[in-house]
Coordinates of C-alpha atoms in Angstrom, one line a residue:
M26 CA 164.6 -111.7 102.2
K27 CA 166.8 -113.0 99.4
I28 CA 170.0 -114.2 99.6
V29 CA 172.9 -116.2 97.1
V30 CA 176.0 -117.4 98.9
K31 CA 178.9 -119.7 97.6
K32 CA 178.4 -122.9 99.5
E33 CA 182.0 -122.5 100.7
D34 CA 181.7 -119.5 102.5
L35 CA 177.7 -120.1 103.9
Y36 CA 180.0 -123.0 105.8
N37 CA 182.6 -121.6 107.0
G38 CA 180.3 -119.2 108.4
I39 CA 178.5 -121.1 110.2
K40 CA 181.2 -123.9 111.5
I41 CA 182.7 -119.9 112.8
V42 CA 179.5 -119.3 114.8
E43 CA 177.5 -123.2 115.8
K44 CA 180.0 -123.0 118.6
A45 CA 178.1 -121.1 120.5
A46 CA 174.7 -121.5 119.5
G47 CA 172.9 -123.5 122.8
Q48 CA 171.4 -127.0 122.3
K49 CA 171.0 -127.9 125.4
T50 CA 168.7 -124.9 126.7
V51 CA 165.1 -124.0 128.2
L52 CA 165.4 -121.4 124.8
P53 CA 164.8 -123.5 121.3
I54 CA 166.1 -120.3 119.8
L55 CA 169.3 -120.3 121.1
A56 CA 170.2 -123.7 119.4
N57 CA 169.5 -121.2 116.5
I58 CA 171.9 -119.1 114.5
L59 CA 171.0 -116.0 114.1
I60 CA 171.4 -115.0 109.8
E61 CA 170.7 -111.5 108.7
T62 CA 171.8 -108.6 105.6
I63 CA 174.3 -106.5 106.7
N64 CA 174.2 -104.6 102.4
Q65 CA 174.0 -105.5 99.0
N66 CA 177.2 -107.6 99.2
S67 CA 177.3 -109.1 102.2
I68 CA 175.2 -111.0 105.3
R69 CA 176.0 -111.5 109.3
L70 CA 175.4 -114.9 111.6
V71 CA 175.1 -114.9 115.2
A72 CA 175.0 -118.1 118.0
Q73 CA 175.3 -117.2 121.3
D74 CA 174.1 -119.4 124.0
M75 CA 173.8 -115.7 126.7
E76 CA 177.8 -116.7 128.2
M77 CA 178.9 -116.3 124.3
A78 CA 178.5 -114.8 121.1
I79 CA 180.3 -115.5 118.0
S80 CA 179.4 -113.6 115.0
T81 CA 180.7 -113.5 111.4
I82 CA 180.4 -111.4 108.5
V83 CA 180.2 -113.6 105.0
D84 CA 180.4 -112.9 101.5
A85 CA 176.9 -113.2 99.7
Q86 CA 174.4 -111.4 96.8
V87 CA 172.0 -110.2 98.7
E88 CA 168.5 -109.8 96.6
E89 CA 166.0 -108.7 99.6
E90 CA 167.1 -107.7 102.8
G91 CA 165.6 -109.7 105.7
K92 CA 166.7 -111.7 109.1
I93 CA 165.5 -114.7 110.3
T94 CA 166.8 -118.1 112.3
L95 CA 167.4 -121.5 112.0
P96 CA 168.9 -124.6 114.3
S97 CA 172.0 -125.1 114.0
K98 CA 173.0 -128.0 113.3
T99 CA 170.0 -128.9 110.9
L100 CA 170.8 -126.3 109.1
N101 CA 175.1 -127.2 109.4
D102 CA 174.3 -130.7 108.2
I103 CA 172.3 -129.4 104.9
V104 CA 174.8 -127.1 103.8
S105 CA 177.6 -129.3 105.1
K106 CA 175.9 -131.9 102.0
L107 CA 174.7 -129.7 99.2
S108 CA 176.8 -129.3 96.2
N109 CA 180.1 -126.7 95.4
K110 CA 177.9 -124.5 94.3
L111 CA 175.9 -121.4 94.7
I112 CA 172.6 -121.3 97.6
T113 CA 170.2 -119.9 97.3
I114 CA 168.6 -119.0 100.7
E115 CA 165.1 -117.5 100.7
F116 CA 161.7 -116.7 103.2
N117 CA 159.2 -114.8 102.6
E118 CA 157.8 -112.0 105.3
S119 CA 155.5 -110.2 103.6
E120 CA 153.2 -114.1 104.5
G121 CA 152.9 -113.0 108.4
A122 CA 154.9 -113.6 111.4
D123 CA 153.8 -117.3 111.7
S124 CA 155.6 -118.0 108.4
T125 CA 158.5 -119.2 109.2
V126 CA 159.5 -121.4 106.2
V127 CA 162.4 -120.8 104.7
N128 CA 163.7 -122.3 101.3
I129 CA 167.3 -123.2 100.4
T130 CA 168.0 -124.6 97.0
C131 CA 171.4 -126.2 95.7
Q132 CA 171.4 -126.9 91.8
N133 CA 168.6 -129.9 92.2
S134 CA 168.0 -129.4 95.3
K135 CA 166.2 -127.6 98.0
F136 CA 164.9 -128.0 101.6
D137 CA 162.4 -126.6 103.5
L138 CA 163.4 -125.8 106.9
V139 CA 161.2 -124.2 109.3
G140 CA 163.2 -121.5 111.6
I141 CA 162.4 -119.1 114.2
S142 CA 161.6 -115.4 114.1
A143 CA 164.9 -113.4 114.8
A144 CA 162.6 -111.0 116.7
E145 CA 162.6 -112.8 118.9
F146 CA 166.9 -113.9 118.9
P147 CA 168.6 -111.8 121.9
S148 CA 171.5 -109.8 122.0
M149 CA 174.8 -109.7 123.9
N150 CA 176.3 -106.9 122.2
K151 CA 175.0 -103.4 124.1
V152 CA 178.4 -102.0 123.7
A153 CA 178.4 -99.3 121.3
A154 CA 180.4 -98.7 118.2
E155 CA 182.0 -94.9 119.6
Q156 CA 183.4 -97.8 122.8
Q157 CA 184.7 -100.5 120.2
E158 CA 186.6 -97.8 119.4
T159 CA 187.9 -97.7 122.3
G160 CA 189.5 -101.5 122.0
L161 CA 193.1 -102.2 122.8
D162 CA 194.4 -103.8 119.7
I163 CA 196.9 -106.6 120.1
E164 CA 198.9 -108.6 117.5
I165 CA 197.1 -111.9 117.5
K166 CA 200.4 -114.7 116.4
P167 CA 201.8 -113.7 121.2
F168 CA 197.9 -113.4 121.5
L169 CA 197.1 -117.1 120.5
K170 CA 200.4 -118.4 121.7
G171 CA 200.4 -116.9 125.1
V172 CA 196.6 -118.9 125.4
K173 CA 197.4 -121.9 124.2
Q174 CA 200.6 -122.2 126.0
A175 CA 199.6 -120.9 129.4
G176 CA 195.9 -121.5 129.7
F177 CA 196.0 -125.5 130.2
A178 CA 195.9 -125.2 133.9
V179 CA 192.3 -123.6 134.5
S180 CA 190.0 -125.4 137.4
S181 CA 187.4 -128.0 136.1
A182 CA 185.6 -128.0 139.5
D183 CA 182.6 -125.0 140.0
L184 CA 183.6 -124.5 143.4
Y185 CA 186.0 -121.6 142.7
R186 CA 184.2 -119.8 139.5
I187 CA 187.2 -117.2 138.8
F188 CA 189.9 -120.1 138.2
S189 CA 187.5 -121.4 135.9
G190 CA 189.6 -118.5 134.0
V191 CA 191.9 -117.6 131.6
V192 CA 194.1 -114.2 133.6
C193 CA 195.1 -111.4 130.7
K194 CA 197.2 -109.1 132.3
I195 CA 198.5 -106.3 129.7
S196 CA 201.6 -104.0 130.9
G197 CA 203.6 -101.6 128.4
Q198 CA 204.6 -103.8 126.3
T199 CA 204.0 -107.5 128.0
L200 CA 201.3 -109.3 127.4
E201 CA 200.8 -111.8 130.4
I202 CA 198.6 -114.8 130.2
A203 CA 198.2 -117.4 133.7
S204 CA 195.8 -120.3 135.0
T205 CA 195.9 -122.3 137.8
D206 CA 193.3 -124.3 139.2
G207 CA 195.0 -124.5 143.4
N208 CA 197.1 -127.3 142.2
R209 CA 199.3 -125.9 139.0
L210 CA 200.3 -122.8 137.8
A211 CA 200.6 -122.1 134.7
R212 CA 202.0 -118.5 133.4
V213 CA 204.4 -116.9 130.0
R214 CA 205.1 -113.6 128.8
E215 CA 205.4 -112.1 125.0
S216 CA 206.4 -109.2 123.9
I217 CA 203.8 -107.2 122.0
Q218 CA 203.3 -103.9 120.6
N219 CA 200.8 -102.3 123.2
Q220 CA 200.6 -98.1 120.6
E221 CA 198.4 -96.9 123.2
N222 CA 200.8 -98.2 126.1
S223 CA 197.0 -99.0 128.1
D224 CA 197.4 -101.6 131.1
L225 CA 194.9 -104.1 131.2
Q226 CA 194.1 -106.9 133.5
L227 CA 191.1 -109.0 133.1
V228 CA 189.8 -112.7 133.8
I229 CA 187.9 -114.0 130.4
P230 CA 185.6 -118.2 130.2
S231 CA 188.6 -120.4 129.4
K232 CA 185.3 -121.7 126.9
V233 CA 185.8 -118.2 125.5
L234 CA 189.5 -118.2 124.8
N235 CA 189.1 -122.1 123.4
E236 CA 187.2 -121.2 120.7
F237 CA 189.0 -117.8 120.1
I238 CA 191.7 -120.9 119.2
R239 CA 189.1 -122.5 117.5
I240 CA 188.2 -120.3 114.9
S241 CA 192.2 -118.4 114.9
S242 CA 192.6 -120.2 111.2
Y243 CA 189.7 -118.3 109.9
I244 CA 190.7 -115.1 111.0
E245 CA 193.0 -113.2 108.3
D246 CA 194.1 -110.3 110.7
E247 CA 197.1 -109.3 112.1
S248 CA 195.7 -108.0 115.7
V249 CA 192.5 -108.6 117.6
K250 CA 190.7 -105.8 119.1
L251 CA 190.2 -106.1 123.1
T252 CA 187.3 -104.1 124.4
V253 CA 186.2 -104.1 127.7
A254 CA 182.8 -102.5 128.7
G255 CA 181.3 -103.6 132.3
K256 CA 181.1 -107.2 132.6
Q257 CA 181.5 -108.1 128.8
I258 CA 184.5 -108.3 127.0
I259 CA 185.0 -107.7 123.7
L260 CA 186.7 -109.1 120.6
N261 CA 187.1 -108.0 117.0
T262 CA 188.7 -109.0 114.0
S263 CA 187.3 -107.4 110.6
K264 CA 184.8 -110.8 110.4
I265 CA 184.4 -112.3 113.5
S266 CA 183.1 -110.7 116.9
M267 CA 183.2 -112.6 120.1
V268 CA 181.3 -111.3 123.0
A269 CA 180.9 -112.7 125.8
Q270 CA 180.2 -112.3 129.7
L271 CA 183.6 -112.3 131.9
L272 CA 184.7 -113.8 135.3
E273 CA 183.6 -111.5 138.5
G274 CA 186.1 -112.2 141.7
K275 CA 189.8 -110.9 142.4
Y276 CA 192.0 -113.3 140.9
P277 CA 195.4 -114.8 143.5
D278 CA 198.1 -113.4 143.2
Y279 CA 200.0 -116.0 141.4
N280 CA 203.4 -114.4 140.3
V281 CA 204.6 -114.9 144.4
L282 CA 203.9 -118.0 144.7
I283 CA 207.0 -118.8 141.5
P284 CA 210.4 -119.6 143.6
Q285 CA 212.8 -117.5 142.2
D286 CA 215.8 -119.4 142.4
C287 CA 215.6 -124.1 143.6
Q288 CA 218.2 -125.7 145.3
K289 CA 218.4 -128.3 143.2
N290 CA 218.1 -127.8 138.8
A291 CA 217.7 -130.7 136.5
T292 CA 217.4 -130.4 132.9
V293 CA 215.7 -133.4 130.8
N294 CA 215.0 -133.9 127.4
V295 CA 211.2 -133.3 127.1
A296 CA 210.0 -136.2 124.4
E297 CA 211.9 -138.7 126.5
M298 CA 210.0 -138.0 130.0
E299 CA 206.8 -137.6 128.1
T300 CA 207.1 -140.8 126.7
A301 CA 208.4 -142.5 129.8
L302 CA 205.6 -141.3 131.7
D303 CA 202.7 -142.1 129.6
R304 CA 204.4 -145.9 129.5
V305 CA 204.7 -146.0 133.3
S306 CA 201.3 -144.5 133.7
T307 CA 200.4 -148.2 132.4
L308 CA 200.2 -148.8 135.4
V309 CA 199.1 -146.2 137.6
N310 CA 196.2 -146.3 140.1
E311 CA 193.0 -144.5 138.6
K312 CA 192.1 -143.1 141.6
T313 CA 195.3 -141.4 142.6
S314 CA 197.2 -141.0 139.3
I315 CA 200.3 -140.9 141.4
V316 CA 203.9 -141.4 139.9
K317 CA 207.1 -141.5 141.5
L318 CA 209.6 -139.3 140.1
E319 CA 212.9 -140.4 141.2
F320 CA 215.8 -137.5 141.2
T321 CA 219.7 -139.2 141.3
E322 CA 222.9 -138.1 140.2
N323 CA 222.6 -137.2 136.2
N324 CA 219.5 -139.9 136.7
L325 CA 215.8 -140.0 136.8
K326 CA 213.4 -143.0 137.8
L327 CA 209.9 -143.3 137.1
T328 CA 207.8 -145.5 138.8
A329 CA 203.9 -146.2 139.2
D330 CA 202.9 -148.9 142.0
T331 CA 199.2 -150.1 142.6
P332 CA 197.9 -153.2 144.7
N333 CA 196.6 -156.1 143.2
M334 CA 197.8 -154.7 139.7
G335 CA 200.9 -154.8 139.9
K336 CA 204.3 -152.4 139.1
S337 CA 205.6 -150.3 136.2
E338 CA 208.9 -149.2 135.9
E339 CA 211.6 -146.8 133.8
T340 CA 214.9 -144.5 134.0
M341 CA 216.0 -142.1 132.2
A342 CA 219.2 -140.1 131.4
I343 CA 219.3 -136.4 132.7
D344 CA 220.8 -133.5 133.2
Y345 CA 221.8 -133.7 137.4
T346 CA 224.1 -132.9 140.0
G347 CA 221.5 -132.1 143.7
E348 CA 221.1 -133.7 146.4
D349 CA 218.8 -137.5 146.2
I350 CA 215.1 -136.6 146.2
T351 CA 212.3 -138.6 145.4
I352 CA 208.7 -136.2 144.5
A353 CA 205.3 -138.2 143.8
F354 CA 202.8 -136.3 141.5
N355 CA 199.2 -137.0 139.4
Y356 CA 201.6 -137.5 135.9
K357 CA 198.6 -136.3 134.1
Y358 CA 199.4 -132.4 135.0
I359 CA 203.4 -133.7 134.2
L360 CA 202.2 -134.4 131.0
D361 CA 200.2 -131.5 130.1
V362 CA 202.9 -129.3 131.4
L363 CA 206.1 -131.4 128.8
R364 CA 203.0 -131.0 126.0
H365 CA 203.1 -126.8 126.4
I366 CA 206.8 -126.5 126.5
E367 CA 207.7 -126.3 123.1
S368 CA 212.1 -126.1 123.8
E369 CA 213.4 -130.0 123.6
E370 CA 214.8 -130.0 127.4
V371 CA 212.6 -128.7 129.8
K372 CA 214.4 -127.3 133.6
I373 CA 213.3 -128.7 136.8
G374 CA 213.7 -126.7 139.5
L375 CA 213.5 -128.7 143.4
N376 CA 213.1 -127.6 146.4
T377 CA 211.4 -130.6 149.0
N378 CA 209.1 -133.6 147.8
L379 CA 207.0 -131.4 149.9
S380 CA 206.9 -128.1 147.8
A381 CA 206.2 -127.6 144.5
S382 CA 208.3 -128.0 140.8
V383 CA 209.2 -125.6 138.4
F384 CA 209.0 -126.0 134.9
R385 CA 210.5 -123.7 132.6
P386 CA 211.9 -124.1 128.7
N387 CA 215.3 -124.6 128.3
T388 CA 215.3 -121.5 126.2
D389 CA 214.8 -117.4 127.1
E390 CA 210.9 -117.9 126.8
D391 CA 209.2 -116.5 130.2
F392 CA 206.7 -119.6 130.7
V393 CA 206.8 -121.4 133.6
C394 CA 204.6 -124.0 135.4
L395 CA 204.5 -124.9 139.0
V396 CA 203.1 -128.6 140.1
M397 CA 202.4 -129.4 143.3
P398 CA 203.2 -132.5 144.2
V399 CA 201.0 -135.2 146.5
R400 CA 202.2 -137.1 149.5
Y401 CA 202.3 -141.2 149.0

């Protein structure tokens, strides 16, 4: 194998796939990136950890066909430090299967890097080409927006693995994305151009969608093709592909948990509330993270009280004319909600101090969050 590639193109390709390489694995080859030639003008880079695989196509001049795997971290370190010139990667496969030394040269720099035969690299993508053609094309902008807004409420605990995923539901021309960990819930609905008019519902691991968000800056396409085959999800663009295992199990019907109306309603400036919460939390009890929110006429008082440490308090003007009510929350959950609301003001729907509060942007956007209170 012999290829010549621009430093910037190769480096970007490595950055796209590197996070999928398993750094803590019993299989050393999973810490490597597969480099394989496709045709005279392009190569493919692939990394995976048996739960997720990412591949990308990189422009290159292919002088000799072939494939090899190289350590992800070391390859990234080498390429990042090379001059912004053409890089030559050469591997003489005719020397036998035991010869895995790859020569990497760029101007006056030369590295001999030991790799592992590509024959040992496992493949996750077992979906036939004709199946991928039947995938559903989704516009990237609303898909990314929905995942960023409503994907933050996933669970980090292993007890209910299904809650570590994000629900993606397509019905007609509506894309619905939601997540919950049992203490909070986020749901957003976006309008899409669903030409196939297909319906789809699946639970994708949050790790996969976070990676898609990370590499989205490298994607120039306006749409992504979603293909479900068995227990796998494939996300395809013209040059980048992701394959991942779907989460199995029944996801709860979260929409029935969202109240249609609330007895009390407040309108609060998002930036002011976020700043106030951040200040008050300075004296919060780290074990409970509780901050009390006291709603009175056109006023909100935030309080954190920690024995042997002190008390913090802040008041702010709001739009509220309902009955007085005091509710305690894990302040981190409220901050998460505020940081994902894109409007200047948030509507807060309240019922009792032990029932979930509803947070919505003060716009027509169909985005809603529920946060369960805590006893105090």
